[in-house]
CSV table of C-alpha atoms (C1' of nucleotides) in Angstrom, one decimal:
chain,number,residue,atom,x,y,z
E,25,MET,CA,20.0,-47.9,40.5
E,26,ALA,CA,17.9,-46.9,43.0
E,27,GLU,CA,14.9,-49.1,42.3
E,28,ASP,CA,13.7,-48.0,45.8
E,29,VAL,CA,12.5,-44.8,44.7
E,30,ARG,CA,9.5,-43.6,45.9
E,31,TRP,CA,7.2,-42.8,44.0
E,32,LEU,CA,3.8,-39.9,44.6
E,33,ASN,CA,0.9,-41.2,44.8
E,34,ALA,CA,-2.7,-40.2,43.6
E,35,ASP,CA,-2.7,-36.9,45.8
E,36,GLU,CA,0.5,-36.1,45.6
E,37,LEU,CA,1.2,-35.9,42.8
E,38,GLN,CA,-2.5,-33.7,42.6
E,39,GLY,CA,-1.4,-31.5,45.7
E,40,TRP,CA,2.0,-31.2,43.1
E,41,MET,CA,0.8,-30.5,40.5
E,42,ALA,CA,-1.1,-28.1,41.8
E,43,LEU,CA,1.4,-26.1,43.1
E,44,ALA,CA,3.6,-26.7,39.7
E,45,ALA,CA,1.5,-24.2,38.5
E,46,MET,CA,0.9,-21.6,40.9
E,47,LEU,CA,4.7,-21.8,41.2
E,48,PHE,CA,4.6,-21.2,37.1
E,49,LYS,CA,1.9,-18.6,36.5
E,50,LEU,CA,1.6,-16.7,39.2
E,51,PRO,CA,5.3,-14.6,39.5
E,52,GLY,CA,4.5,-14.0,35.6
E,53,ALA,CA,1.4,-12.7,35.8
E,54,LEU,CA,2.7,-10.7,38.1
E,55,ASP,CA,5.6,-10.2,36.2
E,56,PHE,CA,2.9,-8.6,33.8
E,57,GLN,CA,1.1,-5.9,35.4
E,58,LEU,CA,4.1,-4.7,37.3
E,59,GLN,CA,6.3,-4.8,34.0
E,60,ARG,CA,3.5,-3.0,31.6
E,61,ASP,CA,2.1,-0.8,34.2
E,62,SER,CA,5.4,0.7,35.1
E,63,GLY,CA,8.4,-1.2,33.4
E,64,LEU,CA,9.1,-3.1,36.6
E,65,ASN,CA,10.0,-6.9,36.9
E,66,HIS,CA,8.9,-8.0,40.7
E,67,PHE,CA,12.4,-8.2,41.8
E,68,GLU,CA,12.6,-5.3,40.9
E,69,TYR,CA,10.1,-4.1,43.0
E,70,THR,CA,10.5,-6.1,45.5
E,71,VAL,CA,14.8,-4.3,46.3
E,72,LEU,CA,13.5,-1.1,46.0
E,73,ALA,CA,9.5,-1.0,48.7
E,74,ALA,CA,12.6,-3.3,51.3
E,75,LEU,CA,15.1,0.1,50.8
E,76,SER,CA,11.1,2.2,50.8
E,77,GLU,CA,10.9,0.2,54.6
E,78,SER,CA,15.0,0.1,56.1
E,79,PRO,CA,16.1,3.8,58.6
E,80,GLY,CA,17.5,6.2,56.3
E,81,ARG,CA,16.3,3.8,53.1
E,82,SER,CA,19.8,2.1,53.1
E,83,ARG,CA,20.6,-1.1,53.5
E,84,ARG,CA,24.0,-2.8,52.4
E,85,MET,CA,23.0,-5.2,49.7
E,86,SER,CA,24.2,-8.4,51.1
E,87,ASP,CA,22.0,-7.9,53.9
E,88,LEU,CA,18.8,-7.0,51.0
E,89,ALA,CA,20.0,-9.9,48.8
E,90,GLY,CA,18.5,-11.1,51.7
E,91,GLU,CA,15.5,-9.8,52.0
E,92,ALA,CA,13.8,-9.7,48.3
E,93,ASN,CA,14.9,-13.4,48.2
E,94,GLY,CA,17.4,-13.6,45.6
E,95,THR,CA,21.4,-13.9,45.5
E,96,LEU,CA,24.0,-11.6,45.5
E,97,SER,CA,25.1,-11.0,41.4
E,98,ARG,CA,21.9,-10.9,40.3
E,99,LEU,CA,21.3,-8.1,42.6
E,100,SER,CA,24.2,-6.6,41.8
E,101,HIS,CA,23.4,-6.6,38.3
E,102,VAL,CA,19.6,-5.4,39.2
E,103,VAL,CA,20.4,-2.3,41.0
E,104,LYS,CA,23.1,-1.2,38.1
E,105,ARG,CA,20.2,-0.8,36.3
E,106,LEU,CA,17.8,0.8,39.5
E,107,GLU,CA,20.9,2.6,39.5
E,108,SER,CA,20.9,4.1,35.7
E,109,ARG,CA,17.1,4.8,35.8
E,110,GLY,CA,18.3,7.5,38.9
E,111,PHE,CA,15.9,5.5,41.3
E,112,VAL,CA,18.6,4.2,44.1
E,113,HIS,CA,23.1,5.1,44.6
E,114,ARG,CA,25.1,2.7,45.2
E,115,ARG,CA,28.2,3.9,47.5
E,116,PRO,CA,31.4,2.0,50.1
E,117,TYR,CA,30.3,1.1,53.1
E,118,GLU,CA,32.8,3.9,54.9
E,119,GLU,CA,33.7,1.5,57.9
E,120,ASP,CA,34.2,-1.0,56.2
E,121,GLY,CA,35.2,-0.7,52.5
E,122,ARG,CA,33.6,-4.1,51.4
E,123,ILE,CA,31.0,-3.0,51.9
E,124,THR,CA,28.2,-1.1,49.3
E,125,VAL,CA,25.4,0.8,50.8
E,126,ALA,CA,22.7,1.1,48.7
E,127,THR,CA,19.9,4.2,49.4
E,128,LEU,CA,17.0,4.8,47.5
E,129,THR,CA,16.5,7.9,45.6
E,130,ASP,CA,14.2,10.3,46.2
E,131,GLU,CA,12.8,9.7,42.7
E,132,GLY,CA,13.3,6.3,43.4
E,133,TYR,CA,10.6,7.0,46.3
E,134,ALA,CA,8.3,8.4,44.2
E,135,TYR,CA,8.8,6.0,41.4
E,136,LEU,CA,7.8,3.4,43.7
E,137,VAL,CA,4.9,4.9,45.3
E,138,GLU,CA,3.5,5.4,41.6
E,139,ALA,CA,3.4,1.2,41.4
E,140,ALA,CA,3.0,0.5,45.0
E,141,PRO,CA,-1.1,0.9,44.7
E,142,GLY,CA,-1.7,-1.0,40.5
E,143,HIS,CA,0.9,-3.8,42.0
E,144,VAL,CA,-0.7,-4.4,46.1
E,145,GLU,CA,-4.4,-4.7,43.8
E,146,MET,CA,-3.3,-7.5,42.4
E,147,VAL,CA,-1.7,-9.2,44.6
E,148,ARG,CA,-5.5,-8.9,46.4
E,149,LYS,CA,-7.2,-10.0,43.1
E,150,TYR,CA,-5.1,-13.3,42.4
E,151,VAL,CA,-4.3,-14.4,46.4
E,152,ILE,CA,-5.9,-11.5,49.2
E,153,ASP,CA,-9.3,-12.3,47.8
E,154,ALA,CA,-9.3,-15.9,46.5
E,155,LEU,CA,-8.4,-17.2,49.9
E,156,THR,CA,-10.7,-17.4,52.8
E,157,PRO,CA,-8.4,-15.6,56.4
E,158,GLU,CA,-8.2,-19.3,58.0
E,159,GLN,CA,-6.7,-20.6,54.6
E,160,LEU,CA,-4.5,-17.6,54.2
E,161,GLU,CA,-3.0,-18.3,57.1
E,162,GLN,CA,-2.7,-22.1,56.8
E,163,LEU,CA,-1.1,-20.8,53.0
E,164,ARG,CA,1.6,-18.9,55.9
E,165,VAL,CA,2.4,-22.0,57.9
E,166,ILE,CA,2.5,-24.1,54.2
E,167,SER,CA,5.1,-21.8,52.6
E,168,GLU,CA,7.5,-21.4,56.0
E,169,GLN,CA,7.6,-24.7,56.0
E,170,ILE,CA,8.9,-26.5,53.4
E,171,LEU,CA,10.8,-22.3,53.0
E,172,ALA,CA,12.4,-23.7,56.2
E,173,LYS,CA,13.3,-26.9,54.2
E,174,VAL,CA,14.9,-25.6,51.3
E,175,ASP,CA,17.0,-23.4,53.3
E,176,PRO,CA,17.4,-24.0,55.9
E,177,GLY,CA,20.2,-21.1,56.5
E,178,LYS,CA,17.7,-18.9,57.5
E,179,PRO,CA,15.6,-19.7,61.2
E,180,CYS,CA,13.5,-15.8,60.8
K,26,MET,CA,-5.1,9.2,41.1
K,27,ALA,CA,-6.0,6.9,43.4
K,28,GLU,CA,-6.1,7.2,47.0
K,29,ASP,CA,-8.6,4.2,48.5
K,30,VAL,CA,-6.5,1.9,47.4
K,31,ARG,CA,-6.8,-1.5,50.3
K,32,TRP,CA,-3.4,-1.5,51.8
K,33,LEU,CA,-2.9,-4.6,52.9
K,34,ASN,CA,-3.6,-5.4,57.0
K,35,ALA,CA,-0.1,-7.2,59.2
K,36,ASP,CA,-2.1,-10.5,58.5
K,37,GLU,CA,-2.5,-10.3,55.1
K,38,LEU,CA,0.9,-9.0,54.1
K,39,GLN,CA,3.0,-11.7,56.7
K,40,GLY,CA,1.0,-13.7,54.8
K,41,TRP,CA,1.9,-13.0,50.9
K,42,MET,CA,5.6,-12.4,52.3
K,43,ALA,CA,6.2,-15.5,52.7
K,44,LEU,CA,4.2,-17.3,50.1
K,45,ALA,CA,6.4,-14.3,47.5
K,46,ALA,CA,9.7,-15.5,49.0
K,47,MET,CA,8.2,-19.9,48.7
K,48,LEU,CA,7.0,-19.2,45.2
K,49,PHE,CA,11.2,-17.5,44.3
K,50,LYS,CA,12.8,-19.7,46.5
K,51,LEU,CA,11.2,-23.2,45.1
K,52,PRO,CA,11.2,-23.1,41.1
K,53,GLY,CA,15.5,-22.7,41.6
K,54,ALA,CA,16.0,-24.8,44.2
K,55,LEU,CA,14.1,-27.5,42.4
K,56,ASP,CA,16.0,-26.7,39.0
K,57,PHE,CA,19.3,-26.7,39.8
K,58,GLN,CA,19.0,-30.0,41.3
K,59,LEU,CA,17.5,-31.1,37.9
K,60,GLN,CA,20.2,-29.0,36.0
K,61,ARG,CA,23.1,-30.4,38.7
K,62,ASP,CA,22.5,-33.5,38.1
K,63,SER,CA,20.7,-34.1,34.2
K,64,GLY,CA,21.0,-30.4,32.3
K,65,LEU,CA,17.8,-30.8,32.2
K,66,ASN,CA,15.7,-27.8,33.9
K,67,HIS,CA,12.7,-27.8,36.1
K,68,PHE,CA,10.6,-26.9,32.1
K,69,GLU,CA,12.1,-29.1,30.6
K,70,TYR,CA,11.3,-31.9,32.8
K,71,THR,CA,8.1,-31.8,32.5
K,72,VAL,CA,7.3,-31.7,28.8
K,73,LEU,CA,9.2,-34.6,28.7
K,74,ALA,CA,7.2,-36.2,31.3
K,75,ALA,CA,4.4,-34.6,29.4
K,76,LEU,CA,5.5,-36.2,26.2
K,77,SER,CA,6.4,-39.5,28.3
K,78,GLU,CA,2.0,-40.2,29.8
K,79,SER,CA,0.3,-38.8,26.4
K,80,PRO,CA,-0.5,-41.4,23.7
K,81,GLY,CA,1.9,-42.1,21.6
K,82,ARG,CA,4.4,-40.4,23.5
K,83,SER,CA,2.8,-37.5,21.3
K,84,ARG,CA,0.7,-34.3,21.2
K,85,ARG,CA,-0.1,-31.3,19.4
K,86,MET,CA,2.3,-28.2,20.6
K,87,SER,CA,-0.1,-26.5,22.0
K,88,ASP,CA,-1.7,-28.9,24.2
K,89,LEU,CA,2.0,-29.3,25.0
K,90,ALA,CA,2.4,-25.8,26.2
K,91,GLY,CA,-1.2,-26.3,28.2
K,92,GLU,CA,0.1,-29.1,29.8
K,93,ALA,CA,3.7,-27.7,31.4
K,94,ASN,CA,2.2,-24.0,31.9
K,95,GLY,CA,3.9,-22.5,29.8
K,96,THR,CA,3.7,-20.2,26.1
K,97,LEU,CA,4.0,-21.6,22.5
K,98,SER,CA,6.9,-19.8,22.6
K,99,ARG,CA,8.4,-20.4,24.5
K,100,LEU,CA,7.7,-24.3,24.2
K,101,SER,CA,9.0,-23.7,20.4
K,102,HIS,CA,12.7,-22.8,21.9
K,103,VAL,CA,12.5,-25.8,24.1
K,104,VAL,CA,11.4,-28.3,21.7
K,105,LYS,CA,14.2,-27.1,19.1
K,106,ARG,CA,16.9,-27.8,21.9
K,107,LEU,CA,15.1,-31.1,23.2
K,108,GLU,CA,14.4,-32.0,19.3
K,109,SER,CA,18.8,-31.0,18.6
K,110,ARG,CA,19.8,-33.2,21.6
K,111,GLY,CA,17.8,-36.7,20.8
K,112,PHE,CA,15.4,-36.4,23.1
K,113,VAL,CA,12.3,-35.3,20.7
K,114,HIS,CA,11.0,-35.1,17.0
K,115,ARG,CA,8.8,-32.7,15.4
K,116,ARG,CA,6.2,-33.9,12.7
K,117,PRO,CA,3.3,-31.9,10.6
K,118,TYR,CA,0.2,-33.6,11.0
K,119,GLU,CA,-1.8,-35.6,8.4
K,120,GLU,CA,-5.1,-34.0,9.1
K,121,ASP,CA,-4.4,-30.1,9.9
K,122,GLY,CA,-1.1,-29.0,8.1
K,123,ARG,CA,-0.8,-25.7,10.9
K,124,ILE,CA,-0.3,-28.7,13.5
K,125,THR,CA,2.6,-29.8,14.9
K,126,VAL,CA,3.2,-32.8,16.5
K,127,ALA,CA,6.2,-33.5,18.8
K,128,THR,CA,6.9,-37.8,20.1
K,129,LEU,CA,9.3,-38.5,22.4
K,130,THR,CA,12.3,-40.3,21.0
K,131,ASP,CA,13.4,-43.3,22.7
K,132,GLU,CA,16.7,-41.9,24.6
K,133,GLY,CA,14.6,-39.1,25.3
K,134,TYR,CA,12.1,-41.6,27.3
K,135,ALA,CA,15.5,-43.0,28.3
K,136,TYR,CA,16.9,-40.0,29.8
K,137,LEU,CA,13.8,-39.2,31.0
K,138,VAL,CA,13.8,-42.4,33.0
K,139,GLU,CA,17.7,-42.0,34.5
K,140,ALA,CA,16.0,-38.6,35.8
K,141,ALA,CA,12.5,-38.8,36.7
K,142,PRO,CA,14.2,-41.0,41.3
K,143,GLY,CA,16.3,-37.5,41.8
K,144,HIS,CA,14.0,-34.6,41.4
K,145,VAL,CA,10.6,-36.2,42.8
K,146,GLU,CA,13.3,-37.0,45.6
K,147,MET,CA,13.3,-33.4,46.0
K,148,VAL,CA,9.4,-32.9,45.9
K,149,ARG,CA,9.4,-35.4,48.3
K,150,LYS,CA,12.0,-33.3,50.6
K,151,TYR,CA,11.3,-30.1,49.2
K,152,VAL,CA,7.1,-29.9,49.4
K,153,ILE,CA,4.8,-33.9,50.9
K,154,ASP,CA,7.2,-34.6,54.0
K,155,ALA,CA,7.5,-31.0,54.2
K,156,LEU,CA,3.3,-30.2,54.8
K,157,THR,CA,1.5,-33.1,56.2
K,158,PRO,CA,-2.2,-34.7,54.0
K,159,GLU,CA,-4.0,-32.2,55.6
K,160,GLN,CA,-2.1,-29.7,54.7
K,161,LEU,CA,-1.1,-31.0,51.5
K,162,GLU,CA,-4.8,-31.0,50.3
K,163,GLN,CA,-4.8,-26.9,52.2
K,164,LEU,CA,-2.6,-26.1,49.6
K,165,ARG,CA,-4.3,-28.0,46.4
K,166,VAL,CA,-7.3,-26.4,47.8
K,167,ILE,CA,-5.4,-22.5,47.8
K,168,SER,CA,-3.5,-23.4,44.5
K,169,GLU,CA,-6.3,-24.5,42.5
K,170,GLN,CA,-8.1,-21.3,43.5
K,171,ILE,CA,-4.6,-18.6,42.8
K,172,LEU,CA,-5.3,-20.2,39.8
K,173,ALA,CA,-8.3,-19.5,39.1
K,174,LYS,CA,-7.9,-16.0,39.5
K,175,VAL,CA,-4.8,-16.3,37.4
K,176,ASP,CA,-5.7,-17.3,34.5
K,177,PRO,CA,-10.4,-18.1,35.0
K,178,GLY,CA,-9.4,-19.5,30.8
K,179,LYS,CA,-8.8,-22.7,32.9
K,180,PRO,CA,-12.0,-24.7,34.5
K,181,CYS,CA,-9.6,-27.7,34.4
J,1,DA,C1',-12.1,-18.8,-7.9
J,2,DG,C1',-10.7,-15.4,-4.8
J,3,DT,C1',-9.4,-12.7,-0.8
J,4,DA,C1',-10.3,-11.9,4.1
J,5,DG,C1',-9.3,-12.9,8.5
J,6,DT,C1',-8.6,-17.2,12.0
J,7,DT,C1',-5.5,-20.9,13.6
J,8,DA,C1',-1.0,-23.3,14.6
J,9,DG,C1',3.7,-22.9,15.2
J,10,DT,C1',8.6,-20.2,14.3
J,11,DT,C1',11.4,-17.1,14.4
J,12,DG,C1',15.2,-13.4,16.0
J,13,DA,C1',15.6,-9.9,18.9
J,14,DT,C1',16.3,-8.4,23.3
J,15,DG,C1',16.9,-8.4,28.2
J,16,DC,C1',17.4,-10.7,32.6
J,17,DT,C1',18.7,-14.4,35.1
J,18,DT,C1',23.1,-16.9,36.5
J,19,DC,C1',26.9,-19.1,36.6
J,20,DA,C1',32.0,-18.7,37.6
J,21,DA,C1',36.2,-15.6,37.3
J,22,DG,C1',37.7,-12.3,39.1
J,23,DT,C1',38.5,-7.7,42.1
J,24,DC,C1',39.1,-5.2,46.7
J,25,DA,C1',40.0,-4.3,51.4
J,26,DA,C1',40.0,-6.8,55.9
J,27,DG,C1',41.8,-10.1,59.2
J,28,DG,C1',45.1,-12.8,60.6
J,29,DT,C1',49.6,-15.2,60.9
J,30,DA,C1',54.8,-15.5,62.1
T,21,DT,C1',56.2,-6.2,56.3
T,22,DA,C1',54.7,-10.4,53.3
T,23,DC,C1',51.8,-13.8,53.0
T,24,DC,C1',47.6,-16.6,52.7
T,25,DT,C1',42.2,-16.2,53.6
T,26,DT,C1',38.6,-14.9,54.2
T,27,DG,C1',34.8,-11.7,53.3
T,28,DA,C1',31.9,-8.6,49.9
T,29,DC,C1',31.1,-7.8,46.5
T,30,DT,C1',31.0,-7.4,40.7
T,31,DT,C1',31.7,-8.4,36.5
T,32,DG,C1',31.1,-11.0,31.6
T,33,DA,C1',30.0,-14.7,29.1
T,34,DA,C1',26.3,-18.1,28.0
T,35,DG,C1',21.9,-19.4,28.4
T,36,DC,C1',16.5,-19.0,28.3
T,37,DA,C1',12.6,-16.2,28.4
T,38,DT,C1',9.3,-13.0,26.7
T,39,DC,C1',8.1,-10.2,22.9
T,40,DA,C1',6.8,-8.3,18.6
T,41,DA,C1',6.6,-10.3,13.8
T,42,DC,C1',6.2,-13.2,11.4
T,43,DT,C1',5.4,-17.6,7.5
T,44,DA,C1',2.2,-21.6,6.7
T,45,DA,C1',-2.4,-23.6,6.3
T,46,DC,C1',-6.8,-23.7,6.7
T,47,DT,C1',-11.5,-21.5,7.1
T,48,DA,C1',-15.8,-18.6,5.4
T,49,DC,C1',-17.3,-15.3,2.4
T,50,DT,C1',-18.8,-13.2,-2.2
DNA sequence: AGTAGTTAGTTGATGCTTCAAGTCAAGGTA
DNA sequence: TACCTTGACTTGAAGCATCAACTAACTACT
């Protein structure tokens, strides 16, 4: 078929391999710490954190899914779990019955406050302290450029 | 407890949020393309690719797990699936019966050759072409530094 | 030779994610 | 009013990953 494939040269391959390795291992490492210390995975943590910073500690499901970088389906399952643990509750939005609003409960907030320091420490250890401020800035720009290609519908 | 948490400042938070978003979305996007076009996920692809570049298209399980950035258990499940599809076969190593050697079959190689162009194209589109050569080099260095913190046991 | 300990890999259960299909509410359209 | 159509979720099944427990093969000690 397409014989005109633009294969990767040595530098490109090296760059991609390094990124791929990081892409595989960092999420696992973060999940491991969170799971062990708080019984949450990274997605669940992100959901709770996003709620805690929202007005009224509430947010509609679609927004929350976007904020936490997940699909609506995934979020729905996760919020059901979090709800059964008493960290979140859901109610239909009065002005539009299709919309569901999720709210962080006091227990959920307290739990998040317990979990946050350990998580922040890990992010520091693995990412922030591993890089110079310049590198972190480079990484931010790079991540945004890649994200723009992967998910063009998110102007930011 | 520990009230002396070093929270993230605005720049640090921005950098981390951008990385996190990329970390969540890029693997999904790559998996999606591979799954749709080739019925493989990224880990399976990596395993086949690693085998194809090994002497005799063969490798012991532990090495392969390291190469593909996964655990031995995960690899074992995956190789079982790949074996049942006829892409790989396993045999015990004569000189040490504990060791298992996995080998890429001709069908597996042919399948990989079919899948590779589409995958390379995606890696180009999402990563290589999104960045300047300097940025790719920055990203390689950054990834290696992060990886060294996450997984200190791998000197490279 | 016998026993304990280590290494390499496998397996099964559990839980999370994904995908496709479903529900239910709201906004046209006629 | 009845009928599509779209939007916003929810659900159930299937697949995949993770974890802990297990087996088998080798090594070291006595």
